[in-house]
Coordinates of C-alpha atoms in Angstrom, one line a residue:
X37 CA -26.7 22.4 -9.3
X38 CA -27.4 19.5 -11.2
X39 CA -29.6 16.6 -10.7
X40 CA -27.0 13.7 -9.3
X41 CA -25.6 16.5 -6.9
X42 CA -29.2 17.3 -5.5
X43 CA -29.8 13.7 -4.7
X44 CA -26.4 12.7 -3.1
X45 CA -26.7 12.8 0.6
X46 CA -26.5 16.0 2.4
X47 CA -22.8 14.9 3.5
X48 CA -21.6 14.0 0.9
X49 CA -22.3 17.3 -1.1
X50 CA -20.5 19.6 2.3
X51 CA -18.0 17.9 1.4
X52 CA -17.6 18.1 -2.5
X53 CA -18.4 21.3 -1.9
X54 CA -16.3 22.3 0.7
X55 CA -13.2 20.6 -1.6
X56 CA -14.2 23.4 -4.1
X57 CA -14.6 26.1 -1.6
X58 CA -11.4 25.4 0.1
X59 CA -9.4 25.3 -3.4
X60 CA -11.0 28.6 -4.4
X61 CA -9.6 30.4 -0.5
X62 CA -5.9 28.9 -1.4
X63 CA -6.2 31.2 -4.6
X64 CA -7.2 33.7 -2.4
X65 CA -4.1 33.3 0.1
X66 CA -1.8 33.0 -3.1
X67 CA -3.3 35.8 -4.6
X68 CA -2.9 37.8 -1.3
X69 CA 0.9 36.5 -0.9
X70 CA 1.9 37.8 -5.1
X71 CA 0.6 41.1 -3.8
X72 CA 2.7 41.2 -0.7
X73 CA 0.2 43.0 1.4
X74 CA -0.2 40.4 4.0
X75 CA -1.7 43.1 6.5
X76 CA -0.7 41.5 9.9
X77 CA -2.2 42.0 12.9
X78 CA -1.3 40.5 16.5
X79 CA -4.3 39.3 18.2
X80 CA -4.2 36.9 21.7
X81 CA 0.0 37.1 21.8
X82 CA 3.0 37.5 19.6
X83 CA 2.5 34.2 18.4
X84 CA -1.1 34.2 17.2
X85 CA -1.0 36.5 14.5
X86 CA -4.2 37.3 11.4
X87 CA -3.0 38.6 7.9
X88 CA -5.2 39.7 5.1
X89 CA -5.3 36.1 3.6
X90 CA -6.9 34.7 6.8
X91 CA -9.4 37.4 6.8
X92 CA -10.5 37.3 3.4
X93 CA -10.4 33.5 3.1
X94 CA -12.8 33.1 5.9
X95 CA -15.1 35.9 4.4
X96 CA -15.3 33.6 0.9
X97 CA -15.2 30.1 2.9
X98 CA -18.0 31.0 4.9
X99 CA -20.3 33.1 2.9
X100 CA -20.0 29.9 0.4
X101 CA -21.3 27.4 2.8
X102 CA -24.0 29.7 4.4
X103 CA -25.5 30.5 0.5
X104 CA -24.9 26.5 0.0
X105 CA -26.0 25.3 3.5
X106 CA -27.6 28.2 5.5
X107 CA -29.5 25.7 8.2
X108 CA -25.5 24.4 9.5
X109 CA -23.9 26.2 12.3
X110 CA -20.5 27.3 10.7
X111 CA -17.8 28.7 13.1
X112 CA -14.7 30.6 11.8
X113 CA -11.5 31.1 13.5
X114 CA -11.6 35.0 12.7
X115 CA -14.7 35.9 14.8
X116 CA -18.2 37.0 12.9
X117 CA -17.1 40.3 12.1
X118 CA -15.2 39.1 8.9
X119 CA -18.0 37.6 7.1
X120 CA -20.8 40.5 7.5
X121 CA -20.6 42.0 4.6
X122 CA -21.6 39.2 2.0
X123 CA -21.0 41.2 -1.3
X124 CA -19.2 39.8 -3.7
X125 CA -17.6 37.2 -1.3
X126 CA -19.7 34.0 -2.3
X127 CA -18.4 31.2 -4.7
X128 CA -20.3 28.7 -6.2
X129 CA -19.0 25.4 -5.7
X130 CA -20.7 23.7 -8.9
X131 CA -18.1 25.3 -11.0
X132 CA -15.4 23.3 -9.6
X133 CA -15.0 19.6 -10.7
X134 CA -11.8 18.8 -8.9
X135 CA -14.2 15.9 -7.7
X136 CA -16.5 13.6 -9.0
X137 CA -19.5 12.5 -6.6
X138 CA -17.9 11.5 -3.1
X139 CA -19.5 8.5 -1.4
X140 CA -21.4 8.8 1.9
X141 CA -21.3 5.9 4.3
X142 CA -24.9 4.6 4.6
X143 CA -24.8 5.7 8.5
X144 CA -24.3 9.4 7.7
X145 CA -26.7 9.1 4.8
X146 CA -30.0 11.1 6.8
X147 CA -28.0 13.6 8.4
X148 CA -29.8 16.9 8.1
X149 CA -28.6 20.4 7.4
X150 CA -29.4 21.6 11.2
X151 CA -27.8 19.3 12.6
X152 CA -24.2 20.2 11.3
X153 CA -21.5 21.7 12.5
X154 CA -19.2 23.5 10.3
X155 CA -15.5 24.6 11.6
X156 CA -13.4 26.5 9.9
X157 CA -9.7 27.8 9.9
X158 CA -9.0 29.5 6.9
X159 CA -5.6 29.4 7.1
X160 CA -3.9 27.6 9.6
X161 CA -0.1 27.9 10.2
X162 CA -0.6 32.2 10.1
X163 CA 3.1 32.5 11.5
X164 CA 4.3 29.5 9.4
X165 CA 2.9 31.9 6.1
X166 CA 4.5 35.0 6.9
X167 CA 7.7 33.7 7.8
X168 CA 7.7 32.0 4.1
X169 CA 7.3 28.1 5.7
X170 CA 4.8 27.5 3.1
X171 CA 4.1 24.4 3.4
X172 CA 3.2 24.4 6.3
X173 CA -0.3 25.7 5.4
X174 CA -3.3 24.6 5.2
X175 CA -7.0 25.7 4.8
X176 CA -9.3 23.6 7.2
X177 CA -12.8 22.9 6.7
X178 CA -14.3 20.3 9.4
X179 CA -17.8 19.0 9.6
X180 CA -19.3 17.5 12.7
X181 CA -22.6 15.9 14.0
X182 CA -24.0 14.6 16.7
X183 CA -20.5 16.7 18.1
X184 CA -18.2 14.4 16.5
X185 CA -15.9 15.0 13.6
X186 CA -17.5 13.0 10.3
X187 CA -15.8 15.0 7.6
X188 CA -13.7 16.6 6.7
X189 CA -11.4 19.1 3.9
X190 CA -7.4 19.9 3.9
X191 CA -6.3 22.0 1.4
X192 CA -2.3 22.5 1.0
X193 CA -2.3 25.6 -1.2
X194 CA 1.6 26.0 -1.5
X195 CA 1.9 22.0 -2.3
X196 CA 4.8 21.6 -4.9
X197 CA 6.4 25.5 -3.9
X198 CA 9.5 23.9 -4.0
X199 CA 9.4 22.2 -7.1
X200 CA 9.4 25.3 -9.9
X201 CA 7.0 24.4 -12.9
X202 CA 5.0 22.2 -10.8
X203 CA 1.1 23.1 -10.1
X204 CA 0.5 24.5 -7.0
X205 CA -2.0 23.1 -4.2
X206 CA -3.5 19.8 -3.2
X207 CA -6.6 18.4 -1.5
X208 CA -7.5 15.7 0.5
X209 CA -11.0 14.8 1.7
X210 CA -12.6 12.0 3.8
X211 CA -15.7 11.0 5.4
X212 CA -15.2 8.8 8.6
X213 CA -16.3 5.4 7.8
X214 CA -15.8 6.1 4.3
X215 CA -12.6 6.5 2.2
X216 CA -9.9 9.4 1.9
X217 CA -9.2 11.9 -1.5
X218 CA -6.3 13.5 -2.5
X219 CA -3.4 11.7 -1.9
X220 CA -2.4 7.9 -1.3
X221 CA -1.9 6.8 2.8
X222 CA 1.6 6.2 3.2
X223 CA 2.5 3.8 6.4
X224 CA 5.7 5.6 8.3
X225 CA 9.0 3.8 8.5
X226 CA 9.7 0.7 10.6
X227 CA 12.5 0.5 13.2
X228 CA 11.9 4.4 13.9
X229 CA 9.6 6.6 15.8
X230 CA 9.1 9.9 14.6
X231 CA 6.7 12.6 16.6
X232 CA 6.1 15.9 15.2
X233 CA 4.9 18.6 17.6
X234 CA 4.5 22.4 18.1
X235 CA 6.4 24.8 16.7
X236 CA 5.8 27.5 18.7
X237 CA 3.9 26.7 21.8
X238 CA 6.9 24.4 23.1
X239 CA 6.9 23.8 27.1
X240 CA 8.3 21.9 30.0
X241 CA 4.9 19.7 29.4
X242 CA 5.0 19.3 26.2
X243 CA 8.4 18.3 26.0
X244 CA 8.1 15.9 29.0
X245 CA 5.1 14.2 26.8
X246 CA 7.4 13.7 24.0
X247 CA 10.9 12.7 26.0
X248 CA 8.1 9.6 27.5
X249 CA 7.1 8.6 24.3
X250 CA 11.3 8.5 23.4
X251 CA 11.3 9.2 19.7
X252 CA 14.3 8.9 17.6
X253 CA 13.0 12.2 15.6
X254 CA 11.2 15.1 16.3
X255 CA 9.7 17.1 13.8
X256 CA 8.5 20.5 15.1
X257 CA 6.5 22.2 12.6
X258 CA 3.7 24.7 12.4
X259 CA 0.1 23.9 12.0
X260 CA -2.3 21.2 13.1
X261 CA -3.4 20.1 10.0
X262 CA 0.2 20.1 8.3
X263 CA 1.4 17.8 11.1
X264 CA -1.3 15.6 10.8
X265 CA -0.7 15.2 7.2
X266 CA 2.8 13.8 8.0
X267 CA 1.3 10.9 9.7
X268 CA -0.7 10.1 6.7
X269 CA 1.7 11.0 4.1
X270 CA 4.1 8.6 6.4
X271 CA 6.7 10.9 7.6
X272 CA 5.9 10.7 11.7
X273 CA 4.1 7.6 13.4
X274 CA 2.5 10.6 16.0
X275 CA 1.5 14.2 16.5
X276 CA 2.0 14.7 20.7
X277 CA 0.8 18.1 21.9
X278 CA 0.5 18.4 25.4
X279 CA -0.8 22.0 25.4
X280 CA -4.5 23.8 25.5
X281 CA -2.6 25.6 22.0
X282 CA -4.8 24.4 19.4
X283 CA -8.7 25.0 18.8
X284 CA -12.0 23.1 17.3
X285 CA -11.4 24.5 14.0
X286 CA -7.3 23.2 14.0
X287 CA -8.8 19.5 14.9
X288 CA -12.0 18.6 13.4
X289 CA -11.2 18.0 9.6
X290 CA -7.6 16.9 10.3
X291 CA -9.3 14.2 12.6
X292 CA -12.5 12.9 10.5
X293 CA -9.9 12.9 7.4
X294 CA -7.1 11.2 9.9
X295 CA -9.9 8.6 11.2
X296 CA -11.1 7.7 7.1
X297 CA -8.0 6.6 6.9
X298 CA -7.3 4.5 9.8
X299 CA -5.8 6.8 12.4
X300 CA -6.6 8.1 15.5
X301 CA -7.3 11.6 17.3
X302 CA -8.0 12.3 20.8
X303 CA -7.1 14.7 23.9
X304 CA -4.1 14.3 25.6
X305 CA -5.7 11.7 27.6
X306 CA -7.4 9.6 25.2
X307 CA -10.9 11.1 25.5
X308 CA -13.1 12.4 22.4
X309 CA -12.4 15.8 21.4
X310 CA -16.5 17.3 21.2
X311 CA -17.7 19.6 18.4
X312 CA -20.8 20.2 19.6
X313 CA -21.7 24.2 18.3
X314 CA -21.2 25.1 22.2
X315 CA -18.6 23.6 23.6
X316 CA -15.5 25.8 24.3
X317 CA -12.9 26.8 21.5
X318 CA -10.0 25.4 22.7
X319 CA -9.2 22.0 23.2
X320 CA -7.7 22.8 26.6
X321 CA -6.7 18.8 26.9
X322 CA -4.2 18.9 24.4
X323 CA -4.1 16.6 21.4
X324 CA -2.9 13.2 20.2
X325 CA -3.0 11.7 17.2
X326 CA -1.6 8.2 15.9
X327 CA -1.1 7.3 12.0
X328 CA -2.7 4.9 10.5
X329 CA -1.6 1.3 11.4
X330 CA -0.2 2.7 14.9
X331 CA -1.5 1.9 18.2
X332 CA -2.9 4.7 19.8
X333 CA -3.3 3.1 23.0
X334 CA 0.8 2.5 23.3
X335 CA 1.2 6.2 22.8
X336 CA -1.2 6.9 25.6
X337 CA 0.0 4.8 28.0
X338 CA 3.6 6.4 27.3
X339 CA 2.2 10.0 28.8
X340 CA 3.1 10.4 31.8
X341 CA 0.0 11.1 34.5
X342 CA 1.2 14.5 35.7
X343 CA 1.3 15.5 32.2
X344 CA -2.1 14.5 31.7
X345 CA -2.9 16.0 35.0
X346 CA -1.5 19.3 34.4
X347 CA -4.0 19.4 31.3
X348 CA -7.6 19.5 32.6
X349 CA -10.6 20.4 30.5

């Protein structure tokens, strides 16, 4: 580790390293893909499904960040029994120099190393990947403190599938407060209103969120952080889930890196989503989350109270 990275602040270097990190699991998932040994297993439904690449992305992601950061608290989607056996599973961030030094905003600049929180889905959109809707996936690292979201790491590892010749994967970073990496903020069109949603958690409440909020276009797509890359990259003006479908680890780096840039994430009824290390998994109040320049206030009063009533924490 070199001198400049010791002294950066403490979030500032999660989140370099967790850039690095998250590239090095997308070779993983590719790698795992070529080989065509996915290794699917069903594990809550038919819908929520775990391949090889989820299982040995995790084991890398977060045997990194404990060798990097062992005072955080780092959750994983998989469960602890993925990441017991540390042999030859770590990888050293310092060899990656995607990014330079990333600025810390001066009021996240004492944070220490206990008091993190670390969530991590190591592949989200599993369905989306072994269907072949590649870009639909993403590898999520999220940081919080204080149990809010402050940073956080998308990874699109199948970015540019579709364009043959073109190098695979993407990036983006941010640090609320700060500024986002990766990729230029896009505002969505005027005159329309495009919502994406859930792909495959559809229901009477959810659709009766989005039929309030009257969109001209919905885009239904897998994956929390691919949808909220569309309001960033300026294809949808909102992401309206009215479901308990999604988890900590779906929301927390999609929302600090949403946030950097000027959006807005909440529950289904405009609270905080917490990330506190013991606060439940699933964000049983749904989620919704407003692109930059949007007012996230409109959407909310557009959700009809028994929808909001019908979710309750």
């Amino acid at each position: 580790m070199s001198g400049a990275a010791q002294a950066a602040p403490l979030l500032a270097r999660v989140v370099t390293y967790s850039v690095a990190i998250a590239n090095n699991a997308g070779k993983i998932i590719r790698d795992i893909m070529k080989k065509g040994e996915l290794g699917i297993i069903q594990k809550e439904s038919a819908r929520d499904l775990q391949t090889e690449a989820d299982r040995a992305a995790q084991r890398s992601i977060i045997t990194s960040l404990q060798k990097c950061f062992p005072k955080s608290i780092i959750i994983g989607e998989e469960g602890e029994d993925e990441v017991k056996d540390l042999s030859g599973q770590v990888f050293d961030p310092t060899t990656d120099t995607t990014v330079g030094e990333i600025t810390c905003p001066s009021q996240y600049a004492s944070i220490a190393e206990e008091e993190l929180v670390i969530w991590v889905d190591p592949l989200d959109g599993t369905a989306e990947y072994t269907q072949g809707l590649l870009d639909h996936v993403t590898v999520l690292i999220g940081i919080a403190s204080g149990g809010k979201a402050v940073g956080g790491v998308i990874h699109q590892p199948y970015y540019n599938y579709q364009n043959p010749g073109s190098e695979l994967g993407r990036t983006i970073w941010g640090i609320v407060g700060g500024t986002v990496g990766g990729m230029p903020i896009v505002a969505p069109p005027a005159g329309k209103l495009i919502v994406t949603t859930t792909r495959s958690h559809s229901s009477s409440t959810v659709n009766d969120a989005i039929n309030a909020v009257a969109p001209t276009e919905v885009l239904r797509v897998g994956g929390a952080g691919h949808k909220v890359m569309l309001l960033m990259e300026g294809r949808a003006h909102a992401y309206v889930f009215a479901s308990p479908g999604c988890k900590k680890w779906d929301t927390c780096a999609p929302q600090a890196i949403l946030e950097a840039a000027g959006g807005v994430l909440t529950d289904i009824q405009g609270a905080p989503i917490p990330y506190h290390a013991t606060v439940p998994h699933r964000n049983s109040t749904g989620v919704l989350a407003t692109a930059p320049g949007q007012d996230h206030q409109v959407f909310l009063a557009k959700i009809p109270q028994n929808v909001k009533d019908n979710l309750k924490a």
